[in-house]
């Protein structure tokens, strides 16, 4: 209920505007034309005043850039073609006889693709290695070269970053026919 009748009981103030009083609620009464604007009107007024200000005097603070995430690294032994050939000969036998060079290359390419997953899976089960990121196969990058690797640790958490025992590393290197190869920290290749 709003009414626009002048309030005769209100005290008279010198220089005050004598306008009818508009009652908008039980607690607050405003003189007609003096009610505060809406929130939208206030923001429009503020934004228009900001537009007139030069941008060089702005005191607006920028948020600091978030720190980049560290690259995913793994402590691993990268599989080599020489080691895979030796592993294949020991576990699956040599190449079939009577292959010419082109047929041998095709056969060996297929064997390598299979060994990429066979060797890491055998090592995971035989030496009870951790399965990093729930993948049995991890490709690593060393410069421009990418190859599968046997992973011992990674930098994703404290739990997974502990380095293995040297005896375990030596046993894995011997099993994959890469004795003398030491694990290094490699970047995980994006596939």
mmCIF file of N, CA and C in Angstrom, residues 36-48:
data_model
loop_
_atom_site.group_PDB
_atom_site.id
_atom_site.type_symbol
_atom_site.label_atom_id
_atom_site.label_comp_id
_atom_site.label_asym_id
_atom_site.label_seq_id
_atom_site.Cartn_x
_atom_site.Cartn_y
_atom_site.Cartn_z
ATOM 1 N N UNK A 36 16.229 5.980 -4.003
ATOM 2 C CA UNK A 36 17.468 5.525 -4.636
ATOM 3 C C UNK A 36 17.160 4.686 -5.866
ATOM 4 N N UNK A 37 18.103 4.698 -6.813
ATOM 5 C CA UNK A 37 17.923 3.952 -8.052
ATOM 6 C C UNK A 37 18.085 2.462 -7.834
ATOM 7 N N UNK A 38 17.770 1.703 -8.821
ATOM 8 C CA UNK A 38 17.938 0.252 -8.750
ATOM 9 C C UNK A 38 19.421 -0.096 -8.853
ATOM 10 N N UNK A 39 19.732 -1.330 -8.559
ATOM 11 C CA UNK A 39 21.131 -1.776 -8.645
ATOM 12 C C UNK A 39 21.663 -1.616 -10.063
ATOM 13 N N UNK A 40 20.841 -1.883 -11.040
ATOM 14 C CA UNK A 40 21.269 -1.743 -12.428
ATOM 15 C C UNK A 40 21.584 -0.290 -12.758
ATOM 16 N N UNK A 41 20.755 0.618 -12.246
ATOM 17 C CA UNK A 41 20.996 2.036 -12.505
ATOM 18 C C UNK A 41 22.301 2.481 -11.856
ATOM 19 N N UNK A 42 22.588 1.968 -10.644
ATOM 20 C CA UNK A 42 23.838 2.344 -9.974
ATOM 21 C C UNK A 42 25.049 1.815 -10.740
ATOM 22 N N UNK A 43 24.991 0.560 -11.229
ATOM 23 C CA UNK A 43 26.142 0.016 -11.967
ATOM 24 C C UNK A 43 26.318 0.717 -13.299
ATOM 25 N N UNK A 44 25.225 1.118 -13.932
ATOM 26 C CA UNK A 44 25.332 1.856 -15.193
ATOM 27 C C UNK A 44 25.995 3.196 -14.949
ATOM 28 N N UNK A 45 25.620 3.842 -13.850
ATOM 29 C CA UNK A 45 26.225 5.136 -13.528
ATOM 30 C C UNK A 45 27.708 4.967 -13.229
ATOM 31 N N UNK A 46 28.065 3.902 -12.486
ATOM 32 C CA UNK A 46 29.477 3.671 -12.175
ATOM 33 C C UNK A 46 30.270 3.352 -13.436
ATOM 34 N N UNK A 47 29.720 2.476 -14.275
ATOM 35 C CA UNK A 47 30.469 2.083 -15.468
ATOM 36 C C UNK A 47 30.636 3.251 -16.430
ATOM 37 N N UNK A 48 29.647 4.135 -16.473
ATOM 38 C CA UNK A 48 29.797 5.284 -17.360
ATOM 39 C C UNK A 48 30.849 6.236 -16.818
#
